[in-house]
Short mmCIF file of C-alpha atoms in Angstrom, two decimals:
data_model
loop_
_atom_site.label_atom_id
_atom_site.label_comp_id
_atom_site.label_asym_id
_atom_site.label_seq_id
_atom_site.Cartn_x
_atom_site.Cartn_y
_atom_site.Cartn_z
CA MET A 1 -14.52 -38.82 -41.15
CA VAL A 2 -16.64 -38.36 -38.01
CA ARG A 3 -14.67 -41.13 -36.27
CA LEU A 4 -11.39 -39.43 -37.11
CA LEU A 5 -12.58 -36.10 -35.67
CA PHE A 6 -13.89 -37.92 -32.58
CA TRP A 7 -10.50 -39.58 -31.97
CA ILE A 8 -8.61 -36.33 -32.52
CA ALA A 9 -10.90 -34.56 -30.04
CA LEU A 10 -10.53 -37.39 -27.53
CA ILE A 11 -6.72 -37.38 -27.80
CA ALA A 12 -6.62 -33.57 -27.51
CA ALA A 13 -8.83 -33.68 -24.40
CA ALA A 14 -6.69 -36.41 -22.82
CA PHE A 15 -3.52 -34.43 -23.55
CA TRP A 16 -5.05 -31.27 -22.09
CA LEU A 17 -6.15 -33.10 -18.91
CA TRP A 18 -2.74 -34.76 -18.55
CA ARG A 19 -0.95 -31.39 -18.79
CA LYS A 20 -3.34 -29.78 -16.31
CA PHE A 21 -2.81 -32.66 -13.86
CA LYS A 22 0.96 -32.54 -14.32
CA ILE A 23 1.12 -28.79 -13.67
CA SER A 24 -1.02 -29.10 -10.54
CA GLN A 25 1.22 -31.88 -9.20
CA GLN A 26 4.40 -29.83 -9.50
CA SER A 27 5.50 -28.62 -6.12
CA HIS A 28 5.57 -24.89 -5.92
CA PRO A 29 8.70 -23.80 -4.07
CA GLU A 30 7.83 -22.11 -0.82
CA PRO A 31 9.10 -18.57 -0.62
CA LYS A 32 12.17 -18.44 1.56
CA LEU A 33 12.07 -16.12 4.50
CA ASP A 34 14.85 -13.65 4.87
CA ASP A 35 17.48 -14.51 7.40
CA PRO A 36 16.27 -13.61 10.88
CA LEU A 37 17.66 -10.40 12.25
CA LYS A 38 20.31 -10.60 14.92
CA MET A 39 19.55 -8.76 18.14
CA VAL A 40 22.37 -6.60 19.48
CA ARG A 41 22.82 -4.69 22.73
CA CYS A 42 23.54 -0.99 22.92
CA ALA A 43 26.95 -0.50 24.53
CA HIS A 44 25.72 2.68 26.22
CA CYS A 45 22.27 1.92 27.67
CA GLY A 46 21.98 -1.84 27.25
CA VAL A 47 18.76 -1.85 25.22
CA HIS A 48 18.43 -4.68 22.71
CA LEU A 49 17.44 -3.93 19.11
CA PRO A 50 17.72 -5.55 15.67
CA ASN A 51 21.12 -5.10 14.06
CA ASP A 52 19.58 -3.45 10.99
CA ARG A 53 18.42 -0.54 13.17
CA ALA A 54 21.57 -0.29 15.28
CA LEU A 55 24.73 1.72 14.64
CA GLN A 56 28.06 -0.06 14.82
CA LEU A 57 31.43 1.36 15.81
CA GLY A 58 34.12 -1.31 15.87
CA LYS A 59 32.71 -4.23 17.82
CA GLU A 60 30.24 -2.07 19.75
CA TRP A 61 26.60 -1.49 18.80
CA TYR A 62 24.54 1.58 19.69
CA CYS A 63 20.81 2.33 19.58
CA SER A 64 21.16 5.97 18.50
CA GLN A 65 23.63 8.50 17.17
CA ALA A 66 23.69 10.24 20.58
CA HIS A 67 24.72 7.04 22.37
CA LEU A 68 27.33 6.34 19.68
CA GLU A 69 28.84 9.80 20.29
CA GLN A 70 28.75 9.33 24.11
CA GLY A 71 30.48 5.96 23.87
CA PRO A 72 30.12 2.91 26.11
CA GLY A 73 28.17 3.44 29.31
CA ARG A 74 28.71 1.82 32.68
CA GLN A 75 27.94 -1.88 32.54
CA GLY A 76 27.18 -3.15 35.93
#
């Protein structure tokens, strides 16, 4: 009876170690970074800023509501 318990314990320990090893070997997917922000140029003053902070009117981008209302500035 002692031998049977010994073998059961040995098999259980081997199974536990195998599972632990298998889980540690699995590659953890690296978290994906969000898409990089696109930089756009204000049509009025020419300042560059990320598109998530800019205001768009048609194909033009603006850095603020005031510049959007004033429209395109002189590009030169």
